[in-house]
Amino acid sequence: MKLSRSTRISSYVVLTLAGLFSLFPMVWMLISSFKNEREIYSDPPTWIPQVFTLQNYADLFGRFNFMLLTRNSLIISISVVVISLLIGAMAAYGFSRYKFPGSDWLLGGLLLTRMITPSSLVVPLFSIMESLGRLNKLDSIIIGIAVLNLPFVVWMLKPFFDELPREVEEAGEMDGLSPVSVFWRISIPLAAPGLFTVLLFSFIAGWVDLLFGMSFSTVPEAMPLTAGLMQMQTGYKIYWGAMMAGGIYLTLPTFLLALVFQNYLVKGMRAGY
């Protein structure tokens, strides 16, 4: 069905306004990150910094130790990616290729876990980590994020494995490959688009997590960037300039990933679902 010219124009206008509305907080955060403290509190507010400064960004790596927090976030995000891809791919392949009593119920149960509020899992996971002595450790945060991310990974990857031609796998078995070798040497390469999509989503999930970072860590040595941002809000003062700069610093990697690989994300999700 071909849309009329007026309908197309109206759609473009609505989408443009919605896009500008969504981008406004980011633009204001970027502008404020280059202002000094006095100008941030000025009334009326200024759209263009009268005194352009990079001191807020310097404070991130000086006063607020963002170099250490960046290392922690990278370790958390990469670890979540490895765990999610390793366990999630094997589980998704198992659900796709091997039917057993209750498999559909178990797969549905994984989907139900996505409906559970993440905050409701903090207390039991906190108790488990405390009993194991893993609080204020990066691995407690990694496990918490991975637990929430794995059901998504399984449901995301299973359709990819469903669509793979079984004849190729059977040919590999006839050539003497074991089921494990077929999985690693044939199925995994063929499912690469889905794996790449899951990799991006898993990395972003680990990078932007605040819930477990705030709940399981109170020391900088095991604190991600998101939790580090919250340390800029004290009982006596809010470091708005540094917080705006930190927000830009935290958002930039995920924004660039989504911008550069948006075609892969869209194609991967379409192929998976």
PDB file of C-alpha atoms in Angstrom:
ATOM      1  CA  MET A   1       0.000   0.000   0.000  1.00  0.00           C
ATOM      2  CA  LYS A   2       1.471   3.318  -1.096  1.00  0.00           C
ATOM      3  CA  LEU A   3       1.192   6.169   1.385  1.00  0.00           C
ATOM      4  CA  SER A   4       0.088   9.590   0.239  1.00  0.00           C
ATOM      5  CA  ARG A   5       2.536  12.471   0.157  1.00  0.00           C
ATOM      6  CA  SER A   6       0.853  14.241   3.072  1.00  0.00           C
ATOM      7  CA  THR A   7       0.980  11.072   5.176  1.00  0.00           C
ATOM      8  CA  ARG A   8       4.692  10.628   4.497  1.00  0.00           C
ATOM      9  CA  ILE A   9       5.430  14.246   5.355  1.00  0.00           C
ATOM     10  CA  SER A  10       3.396  13.975   8.575  1.00  0.00           C
ATOM     11  CA  SER A  11       5.289  10.798   9.506  1.00  0.00           C
ATOM     12  CA  TYR A  12       8.651  12.459   8.914  1.00  0.00           C
ATOM     13  CA  VAL A  13       7.647  15.468  11.007  1.00  0.00           C
ATOM     14  CA  VAL A  14       6.434  13.310  13.911  1.00  0.00           C
ATOM     15  CA  LEU A  15       9.528  11.099  13.803  1.00  0.00           C
ATOM     16  CA  THR A  16      11.819  14.134  13.623  1.00  0.00           C
ATOM     17  CA  LEU A  17      10.145  15.753  16.622  1.00  0.00           C
ATOM     18  CA  ALA A  18      10.301  12.488  18.550  1.00  0.00           C
ATOM     19  CA  GLY A  19      13.994  12.144  17.695  1.00  0.00           C
ATOM     20  CA  LEU A  20      14.758  15.710  18.804  1.00  0.00           C
ATOM     21  CA  PHE A  21      12.817  15.160  22.023  1.00  0.00           C
ATOM     22  CA  SER A  22      14.814  11.995  22.738  1.00  0.00           C
ATOM     23  CA  LEU A  23      18.159  13.617  21.934  1.00  0.00           C
ATOM     24  CA  PHE A  24      17.577  16.788  23.961  1.00  0.00           C
ATOM     25  CA  PRO A  25      18.811  15.345  27.310  1.00  0.00           C
ATOM     26  CA  MET A  26      21.988  14.113  25.609  1.00  0.00           C
ATOM     27  CA  VAL A  27      22.594  17.478  23.948  1.00  0.00           C
ATOM     28  CA  TRP A  28      22.017  19.348  27.217  1.00  0.00           C
ATOM     29  CA  MET A  29      24.322  16.952  29.059  1.00  0.00           C
ATOM     30  CA  LEU A  30      27.029  17.508  26.433  1.00  0.00           C
ATOM     31  CA  ILE A  31      26.680  21.309  26.646  1.00  0.00           C
ATOM     32  CA  SER A  32      26.729  21.278  30.450  1.00  0.00           C
ATOM     33  CA  SER A  33      29.845  19.107  30.538  1.00  0.00           C
ATOM     34  CA  PHE A  34      31.839  22.040  29.099  1.00  0.00           C
ATOM     35  CA  LYS A  35      30.531  24.621  31.594  1.00  0.00           C
ATOM     36  CA  ASN A  36      32.125  25.685  34.844  1.00  0.00           C
ATOM     37  CA  GLU A  37      30.248  25.282  38.114  1.00  0.00           C
ATOM     38  CA  ARG A  38      29.062  28.881  38.244  1.00  0.00           C
ATOM     39  CA  GLU A  39      27.564  28.764  34.760  1.00  0.00           C
ATOM     40  CA  ILE A  40      25.835  25.427  35.428  1.00  0.00           C
ATOM     41  CA  TYR A  41      23.847  27.088  38.227  1.00  0.00           C
ATOM     42  CA  SER A  42      23.210  30.306  36.256  1.00  0.00           C
ATOM     43  CA  ASP A  43      19.642  31.546  35.843  1.00  0.00           C
ATOM     44  CA  PRO A  44      18.541  31.783  33.107  1.00  0.00           C
ATOM     45  CA  PRO A  45      20.569  28.863  31.767  1.00  0.00           C
ATOM     46  CA  THR A  46      22.951  29.385  28.858  1.00  0.00           C
ATOM     47  CA  TRP A  47      22.762  27.281  25.714  1.00  0.00           C
ATOM     48  CA  ILE A  48      26.365  27.895  24.682  1.00  0.00           C
ATOM     49  CA  PRO A  49      29.086  27.859  27.368  1.00  0.00           C
ATOM     50  CA  GLN A  50      30.380  31.371  27.932  1.00  0.00           C
ATOM     51  CA  VAL A  51      33.563  29.941  29.429  1.00  0.00           C
ATOM     52  CA  PHE A  52      34.510  26.712  27.635  1.00  0.00           C
ATOM     53  CA  THR A  53      36.306  24.332  30.007  1.00  0.00           C
ATOM     54  CA  LEU A  54      37.573  20.754  30.023  1.00  0.00           C
ATOM     55  CA  GLN A  55      38.059  20.721  33.776  1.00  0.00           C
ATOM     56  CA  ASN A  56      35.029  18.468  34.293  1.00  0.00           C
ATOM     57  CA  TYR A  57      36.599  15.782  32.109  1.00  0.00           C
ATOM     58  CA  ALA A  58      39.942  16.226  33.866  1.00  0.00           C
ATOM     59  CA  ASP A  59      38.206  15.710  37.215  1.00  0.00           C
ATOM     60  CA  LEU A  60      36.876  12.342  36.026  1.00  0.00           C
ATOM     61  CA  PHE A  61      40.374  10.874  35.862  1.00  0.00           C
ATOM     62  CA  GLY A  62      41.763  12.887  38.746  1.00  0.00           C
ATOM     63  CA  ARG A  63      39.314  13.345  41.596  1.00  0.00           C
ATOM     64  CA  PHE A  64      36.924  10.514  40.662  1.00  0.00           C
ATOM     65  CA  ASN A  65      39.414   7.844  39.502  1.00  0.00           C
ATOM     66  CA  PHE A  66      37.622   7.013  36.246  1.00  0.00           C
ATOM     67  CA  MET A  67      40.621   5.154  34.846  1.00  0.00           C
ATOM     68  CA  LEU A  68      40.177   2.420  37.451  1.00  0.00           C
ATOM     69  CA  LEU A  69      36.397   2.426  37.004  1.00  0.00           C
ATOM     70  CA  THR A  70      36.787   2.129  33.217  1.00  0.00           C
ATOM     71  CA  ARG A  71      39.000  -0.919  33.694  1.00  0.00           C
ATOM     72  CA  ASN A  72      36.392  -2.457  35.985  1.00  0.00           C
ATOM     73  CA  SER A  73      33.565  -1.819  33.509  1.00  0.00           C
ATOM     74  CA  LEU A  74      35.573  -3.321  30.656  1.00  0.00           C
ATOM     75  CA  ILE A  75      36.323  -6.444  32.699  1.00  0.00           C
ATOM     76  CA  ILE A  76      32.644  -6.767  33.652  1.00  0.00           C
ATOM     77  CA  SER A  77      31.355  -6.214  30.100  1.00  0.00           C
ATOM     78  CA  ILE A  78      33.840  -8.567  28.417  1.00  0.00           C
ATOM     79  CA  SER A  79      33.247 -11.250  31.048  1.00  0.00           C
ATOM     80  CA  VAL A  80      29.473 -10.982  30.593  1.00  0.00           C
ATOM     81  CA  VAL A  81      29.962 -11.369  26.843  1.00  0.00           C
ATOM     82  CA  VAL A  82      32.133 -14.488  27.245  1.00  0.00           C
ATOM     83  CA  ILE A  83      29.785 -16.152  29.756  1.00  0.00           C
ATOM     84  CA  SER A  84      26.652 -15.242  27.789  1.00  0.00           C
ATOM     85  CA  LEU A  85      28.017 -16.493  24.465  1.00  0.00           C
ATOM     86  CA  LEU A  86      29.603 -19.653  25.860  1.00  0.00           C
ATOM     87  CA  ILE A  87      26.711 -20.883  28.004  1.00  0.00           C
ATOM     88  CA  GLY A  88      23.911 -19.249  26.017  1.00  0.00           C
ATOM     89  CA  ALA A  89      25.050 -20.630  22.651  1.00  0.00           C
ATOM     90  CA  MET A  90      25.340 -24.183  23.993  1.00  0.00           C
ATOM     91  CA  ALA A  91      21.952 -23.960  25.708  1.00  0.00           C
ATOM     92  CA  ALA A  92      20.267 -22.486  22.625  1.00  0.00           C
ATOM     93  CA  TYR A  93      21.792 -25.174  20.408  1.00  0.00           C
ATOM     94  CA  GLY A  94      20.646 -27.858  22.809  1.00  0.00           C
ATOM     95  CA  PHE A  95      17.055 -26.586  22.805  1.00  0.00           C
ATOM     96  CA  SER A  96      17.163 -26.341  19.017  1.00  0.00           C
ATOM     97  CA  ARG A  97      18.596 -29.754  18.191  1.00  0.00           C
ATOM     98  CA  TYR A  98      17.699 -32.051  21.083  1.00  0.00           C
ATOM     99  CA  LYS A  99      14.125 -32.541  22.220  1.00  0.00           C
ATOM    100  CA  PHE A 100      13.590 -34.090  25.633  1.00  0.00           C
ATOM    101  CA  PRO A 101      10.616 -34.353  27.997  1.00  0.00           C
ATOM    102  CA  GLY A 102       9.834 -30.921  29.376  1.00  0.00           C
ATOM    103  CA  SER A 103      12.146 -29.034  27.013  1.00  0.00           C
ATOM    104  CA  ASP A 104       9.383 -26.693  25.867  1.00  0.00           C
ATOM    105  CA  TRP A 105       8.373 -26.027  29.463  1.00  0.00           C
ATOM    106  CA  LEU A 106      11.965 -25.332  30.426  1.00  0.00           C
ATOM    107  CA  LEU A 107      12.390 -22.955  27.497  1.00  0.00           C
ATOM    108  CA  GLY A 108       9.190 -21.187  28.484  1.00  0.00           C
ATOM    109  CA  GLY A 109      10.466 -20.975  32.045  1.00  0.00           C
ATOM    110  CA  LEU A 110      13.536 -19.141  30.807  1.00  0.00           C
ATOM    111  CA  LEU A 111      11.270 -16.627  29.120  1.00  0.00           C
ATOM    112  CA  LEU A 112       9.306 -16.146  32.341  1.00  0.00           C
ATOM    113  CA  THR A 113      12.496 -15.153  34.155  1.00  0.00           C
ATOM    114  CA  ARG A 114      12.688 -12.107  31.896  1.00  0.00           C
ATOM    115  CA  MET A 115       9.404 -10.958  33.435  1.00  0.00           C
ATOM    116  CA  ILE A 116      10.871 -10.929  36.935  1.00  0.00           C
ATOM    117  CA  THR A 117      11.857  -7.478  38.168  1.00  0.00           C
ATOM    118  CA  PRO A 118      15.682  -7.451  38.363  1.00  0.00           C
ATOM    119  CA  SER A 119      15.593  -5.677  41.718  1.00  0.00           C
ATOM    120  CA  SER A 120      13.737  -8.638  43.224  1.00  0.00           C
ATOM    121  CA  LEU A 121      16.808 -10.817  42.586  1.00  0.00           C
ATOM    122  CA  VAL A 122      19.224  -8.499  44.360  1.00  0.00           C
ATOM    123  CA  VAL A 123      18.466  -9.660  47.918  1.00  0.00           C
ATOM    124  CA  PRO A 124      18.840 -13.437  47.294  1.00  0.00           C
ATOM    125  CA  LEU A 125      21.915 -12.901  45.122  1.00  0.00           C
ATOM    126  CA  PHE A 126      23.356 -10.547  47.739  1.00  0.00           C
ATOM    127  CA  SER A 127      22.882 -13.229  50.420  1.00  0.00           C
ATOM    128  CA  ILE A 128      24.579 -15.842  48.222  1.00  0.00           C
ATOM    129  CA  MET A 129      27.527 -13.566  47.432  1.00  0.00           C
ATOM    130  CA  GLU A 130      27.874 -12.582  51.084  1.00  0.00           C
ATOM    131  CA  SER A 131      27.963 -16.225  52.196  1.00  0.00           C
ATOM    132  CA  LEU A 132      30.617 -16.932  49.559  1.00  0.00           C
ATOM    133  CA  GLY A 133      32.641 -13.893  50.532  1.00  0.00           C
ATOM    134  CA  ARG A 134      32.374 -12.356  47.058  1.00  0.00           C
ATOM    135  CA  LEU A 135      30.988  -8.927  47.916  1.00  0.00           C
ATOM    136  CA  ASN A 136      33.173  -6.041  46.737  1.00  0.00           C
ATOM    137  CA  LYS A 137      34.502  -8.343  44.023  1.00  0.00           C
ATOM    138  CA  LEU A 138      33.995  -7.945  40.283  1.00  0.00           C
ATOM    139  CA  ASP A 139      32.883 -11.552  39.841  1.00  0.00           C
ATOM    140  CA  SER A 140      29.762 -10.968  41.961  1.00  0.00           C
ATOM    141  CA  ILE A 141      28.660  -8.184  39.608  1.00  0.00           C
ATOM    142  CA  ILE A 142      29.516 -10.288  36.548  1.00  0.00           C
ATOM    143  CA  ILE A 143      27.470 -13.246  37.791  1.00  0.00           C
ATOM    144  CA  GLY A 144      24.473 -11.050  38.611  1.00  0.00           C
ATOM    145  CA  ILE A 145      24.397  -9.460  35.148  1.00  0.00           C
ATOM    146  CA  ALA A 146      25.015 -12.788  33.390  1.00  0.00           C
ATOM    147  CA  VAL A 147      22.156 -14.451  35.284  1.00  0.00           C
ATOM    148  CA  LEU A 148      19.735 -11.830  33.979  1.00  0.00           C
ATOM    149  CA  ASN A 149      21.218 -11.825  30.490  1.00  0.00           C
ATOM    150  CA  LEU A 150      21.353 -15.578  29.776  1.00  0.00           C
ATOM    151  CA  PRO A 151      17.594 -16.135  29.165  1.00  0.00           C
ATOM    152  CA  PHE A 152      17.659 -13.333  26.599  1.00  0.00           C
ATOM    153  CA  VAL A 153      20.705 -14.864  24.911  1.00  0.00           C
ATOM    154  CA  VAL A 154      19.106 -18.324  24.725  1.00  0.00           C
ATOM    155  CA  TRP A 155      15.892 -16.995  23.218  1.00  0.00           C
ATOM    156  CA  MET A 156      17.847 -14.779  20.853  1.00  0.00           C
ATOM    157  CA  LEU A 157      20.110 -17.531  19.529  1.00  0.00           C
ATOM    158  CA  LYS A 158      17.693 -20.456  19.339  1.00  0.00           C
ATOM    159  CA  PRO A 159      15.924 -19.199  16.170  1.00  0.00           C
ATOM    160  CA  PHE A 160      19.312 -18.851  14.473  1.00  0.00           C
ATOM    161  CA  PHE A 161      20.148 -22.488  15.174  1.00  0.00           C
ATOM    162  CA  ASP A 162      16.629 -23.537  14.136  1.00  0.00           C
ATOM    163  CA  GLU A 163      17.206 -22.050  10.686  1.00  0.00           C
ATOM    164  CA  LEU A 164      20.553 -23.750  10.099  1.00  0.00           C
ATOM    165  CA  PRO A 165      20.291 -26.591   7.537  1.00  0.00           C
ATOM    166  CA  ARG A 166      20.589 -29.923   9.302  1.00  0.00           C
ATOM    167  CA  GLU A 167      22.038 -31.450   6.133  1.00  0.00           C
ATOM    168  CA  VAL A 168      25.274 -29.530   6.681  1.00  0.00           C
ATOM    169  CA  GLU A 169      25.605 -30.879  10.207  1.00  0.00           C
ATOM    170  CA  GLU A 170      24.772 -34.401   9.062  1.00  0.00           C
ATOM    171  CA  ALA A 171      27.451 -34.118   6.370  1.00  0.00           C
ATOM    172  CA  GLY A 172      29.943 -33.181   9.065  1.00  0.00           C
ATOM    173  CA  GLU A 173      28.961 -36.205  11.141  1.00  0.00           C
ATOM    174  CA  MET A 174      29.403 -38.450   8.106  1.00  0.00           C
ATOM    175  CA  ASP A 175      32.913 -37.051   7.755  1.00  0.00           C
ATOM    176  CA  GLY A 176      33.671 -38.274  11.267  1.00  0.00           C
ATOM    177  CA  LEU A 177      32.988 -35.171  13.347  1.00  0.00           C
ATOM    178  CA  SER A 178      31.604 -35.661  16.823  1.00  0.00           C
ATOM    179  CA  PRO A 179      28.470 -33.712  17.902  1.00  0.00           C
ATOM    180  CA  VAL A 180      30.703 -31.325  19.847  1.00  0.00           C
ATOM    181  CA  SER A 181      32.919 -30.751  16.796  1.00  0.00           C
ATOM    182  CA  VAL A 182      29.854 -30.199  14.615  1.00  0.00           C
ATOM    183  CA  PHE A 183      28.673 -27.539  17.050  1.00  0.00           C
ATOM    184  CA  TRP A 184      31.973 -25.652  17.218  1.00  0.00           C
ATOM    185  CA  ARG A 185      33.192 -26.093  13.643  1.00  0.00           C
ATOM    186  CA  ILE A 186      29.943 -25.891  11.661  1.00  0.00           C
ATOM    187  CA  SER A 187      27.006 -24.496  13.642  1.00  0.00           C
ATOM    188  CA  ILE A 188      28.831 -21.682  15.422  1.00  0.00           C
ATOM    189  CA  PRO A 189      30.337 -20.158  12.232  1.00  0.00           C
ATOM    190  CA  LEU A 190      26.980 -20.367  10.441  1.00  0.00           C
ATOM    191  CA  ALA A 191      25.257 -18.597  13.352  1.00  0.00           C
ATOM    192  CA  ALA A 192      27.850 -15.804  13.391  1.00  0.00           C
ATOM    193  CA  PRO A 193      25.340 -12.965  12.658  1.00  0.00           C
ATOM    194  CA  GLY A 194      23.253 -13.943  15.675  1.00  0.00           C
ATOM    195  CA  LEU A 195      26.331 -14.364  17.850  1.00  0.00           C
ATOM    196  CA  PHE A 196      27.569 -10.923  16.882  1.00  0.00           C
ATOM    197  CA  THR A 197      24.190  -9.385  17.710  1.00  0.00           C
ATOM    198  CA  VAL A 198      24.169 -11.097  21.111  1.00  0.00           C
ATOM    199  CA  LEU A 199      27.767  -9.981  21.679  1.00  0.00           C
ATOM    200  CA  LEU A 200      26.782  -6.336  21.228  1.00  0.00           C
ATOM    201  CA  PHE A 201      23.710  -6.566  23.443  1.00  0.00           C
ATOM    202  CA  SER A 202      25.624  -8.442  26.150  1.00  0.00           C
ATOM    203  CA  PHE A 203      28.460  -5.909  26.141  1.00  0.00           C
ATOM    204  CA  ILE A 204      25.995  -3.038  26.474  1.00  0.00           C
ATOM    205  CA  ALA A 205      24.170  -4.870  29.289  1.00  0.00           C
ATOM    206  CA  GLY A 206      27.408  -5.171  31.225  1.00  0.00           C
ATOM    207  CA  TRP A 207      28.529  -1.621  30.452  1.00  0.00           C
ATOM    208  CA  VAL A 208      25.375   0.209  31.565  1.00  0.00           C
ATOM    209  CA  ASP A 209      24.429  -1.922  34.590  1.00  0.00           C
ATOM    210  CA  LEU A 210      23.901   0.046  37.781  1.00  0.00           C
ATOM    211  CA  LEU A 211      21.787  -2.291  39.905  1.00  0.00           C
ATOM    212  CA  PHE A 212      24.422  -4.900  40.743  1.00  0.00           C
ATOM    213  CA  GLY A 213      27.283  -2.420  40.669  1.00  0.00           C
ATOM    214  CA  MET A 214      25.637  -0.402  43.435  1.00  0.00           C
ATOM    215  CA  SER A 215      24.367  -3.419  45.374  1.00  0.00           C
ATOM    216  CA  PHE A 216      27.461  -5.626  45.446  1.00  0.00           C
ATOM    217  CA  SER A 217      30.288  -3.099  45.660  1.00  0.00           C
ATOM    218  CA  THR A 218      31.183  -0.166  47.885  1.00  0.00           C
ATOM    219  CA  VAL A 219      34.893   0.128  47.061  1.00  0.00           C
ATOM    220  CA  PRO A 220      36.440   1.704  43.925  1.00  0.00           C
ATOM    221  CA  GLU A 221      38.469  -1.441  43.219  1.00  0.00           C
ATOM    222  CA  ALA A 222      35.266  -3.317  42.347  1.00  0.00           C
ATOM    223  CA  MET A 223      33.030  -0.495  41.214  1.00  0.00           C
ATOM    224  CA  PRO A 224      31.867   0.062  37.597  1.00  0.00           C
ATOM    225  CA  LEU A 225      31.504   3.427  35.911  1.00  0.00           C
ATOM    226  CA  THR A 226      27.765   3.618  36.544  1.00  0.00           C
ATOM    227  CA  ALA A 227      28.252   3.260  40.284  1.00  0.00           C
ATOM    228  CA  GLY A 228      31.120   5.734  40.111  1.00  0.00           C
ATOM    229  CA  LEU A 229      28.743   8.338  38.695  1.00  0.00           C
ATOM    230  CA  MET A 230      26.533   7.952  41.742  1.00  0.00           C
ATOM    231  CA  GLN A 231      29.495   8.807  43.987  1.00  0.00           C
ATOM    232  CA  MET A 232      29.375  12.340  42.596  1.00  0.00           C
ATOM    233  CA  GLN A 233      26.172  12.902  44.541  1.00  0.00           C
ATOM    234  CA  THR A 234      27.014  13.348  48.222  1.00  0.00           C
ATOM    235  CA  GLY A 235      25.044  14.527  51.219  1.00  0.00           C
ATOM    236  CA  TYR A 236      26.589  17.971  50.887  1.00  0.00           C
ATOM    237  CA  LYS A 237      27.096  18.566  47.200  1.00  0.00           C
ATOM    238  CA  ILE A 238      26.319  17.311  43.706  1.00  0.00           C
ATOM    239  CA  TYR A 239      29.183  17.654  41.238  1.00  0.00           C
ATOM    240  CA  TRP A 240      26.969  18.469  38.273  1.00  0.00           C
ATOM    241  CA  GLY A 241      29.765  19.328  35.875  1.00  0.00           C
ATOM    242  CA  ALA A 242      31.664  16.108  36.473  1.00  0.00           C
ATOM    243  CA  MET A 243      28.410  14.130  36.429  1.00  0.00           C
ATOM    244  CA  MET A 244      27.503  15.541  33.009  1.00  0.00           C
ATOM    245  CA  ALA A 245      30.987  14.776  31.694  1.00  0.00           C
ATOM    246  CA  GLY A 246      30.812  11.279  33.194  1.00  0.00           C
ATOM    247  CA  GLY A 247      27.436  10.700  31.583  1.00  0.00           C
ATOM    248  CA  ILE A 248      28.872  11.571  28.168  1.00  0.00           C
ATOM    249  CA  TYR A 249      31.920   9.392  28.800  1.00  0.00           C
ATOM    250  CA  LEU A 250      29.728   6.462  29.837  1.00  0.00           C
ATOM    251  CA  THR A 251      27.237   6.836  26.980  1.00  0.00           C
ATOM    252  CA  LEU A 252      29.700   7.414  24.144  1.00  0.00           C
ATOM    253  CA  PRO A 253      30.904   3.777  23.695  1.00  0.00           C
ATOM    254  CA  THR A 254      27.380   2.332  23.563  1.00  0.00           C
ATOM    255  CA  PHE A 255      26.236   5.125  21.262  1.00  0.00           C
ATOM    256  CA  LEU A 256      29.114   4.482  18.855  1.00  0.00           C
ATOM    257  CA  LEU A 257      28.531   0.717  18.938  1.00  0.00           C
ATOM    258  CA  ALA A 258      24.851   1.162  18.123  1.00  0.00           C
ATOM    259  CA  LEU A 259      25.643   3.725  15.425  1.00  0.00           C
ATOM    260  CA  VAL A 260      28.373   1.734  13.683  1.00  0.00           C
ATOM    261  CA  PHE A 261      26.738  -1.675  13.943  1.00  0.00           C
ATOM    262  CA  GLN A 262      23.066  -0.693  13.689  1.00  0.00           C
ATOM    263  CA  ASN A 263      22.613  -2.706  10.484  1.00  0.00           C
ATOM    264  CA  TYR A 264      23.975  -5.829  12.160  1.00  0.00           C
ATOM    265  CA  LEU A 265      21.719  -5.295  15.176  1.00  0.00           C
ATOM    266  CA  VAL A 266      18.585  -4.882  13.065  1.00  0.00           C
ATOM    267  CA  LYS A 267      19.430  -7.767  10.705  1.00  0.00           C
ATOM    268  CA  GLY A 268      20.398  -9.998  13.590  1.00  0.00           C
ATOM    269  CA  MET A 269      17.187  -9.374  15.478  1.00  0.00           C
ATOM    270  CA  ARG A 270      15.080  -9.849  12.356  1.00  0.00           C
ATOM    271  CA  ALA A 271      16.833 -13.099  11.529  1.00  0.00           C
ATOM    272  CA  GLY A 272      16.530 -14.308  15.116  1.00  0.00           C
ATOM    273  CA  TYR A 273      12.853 -13.596  15.419  1.00  0.00           C
TER     274      TYR A 273
END
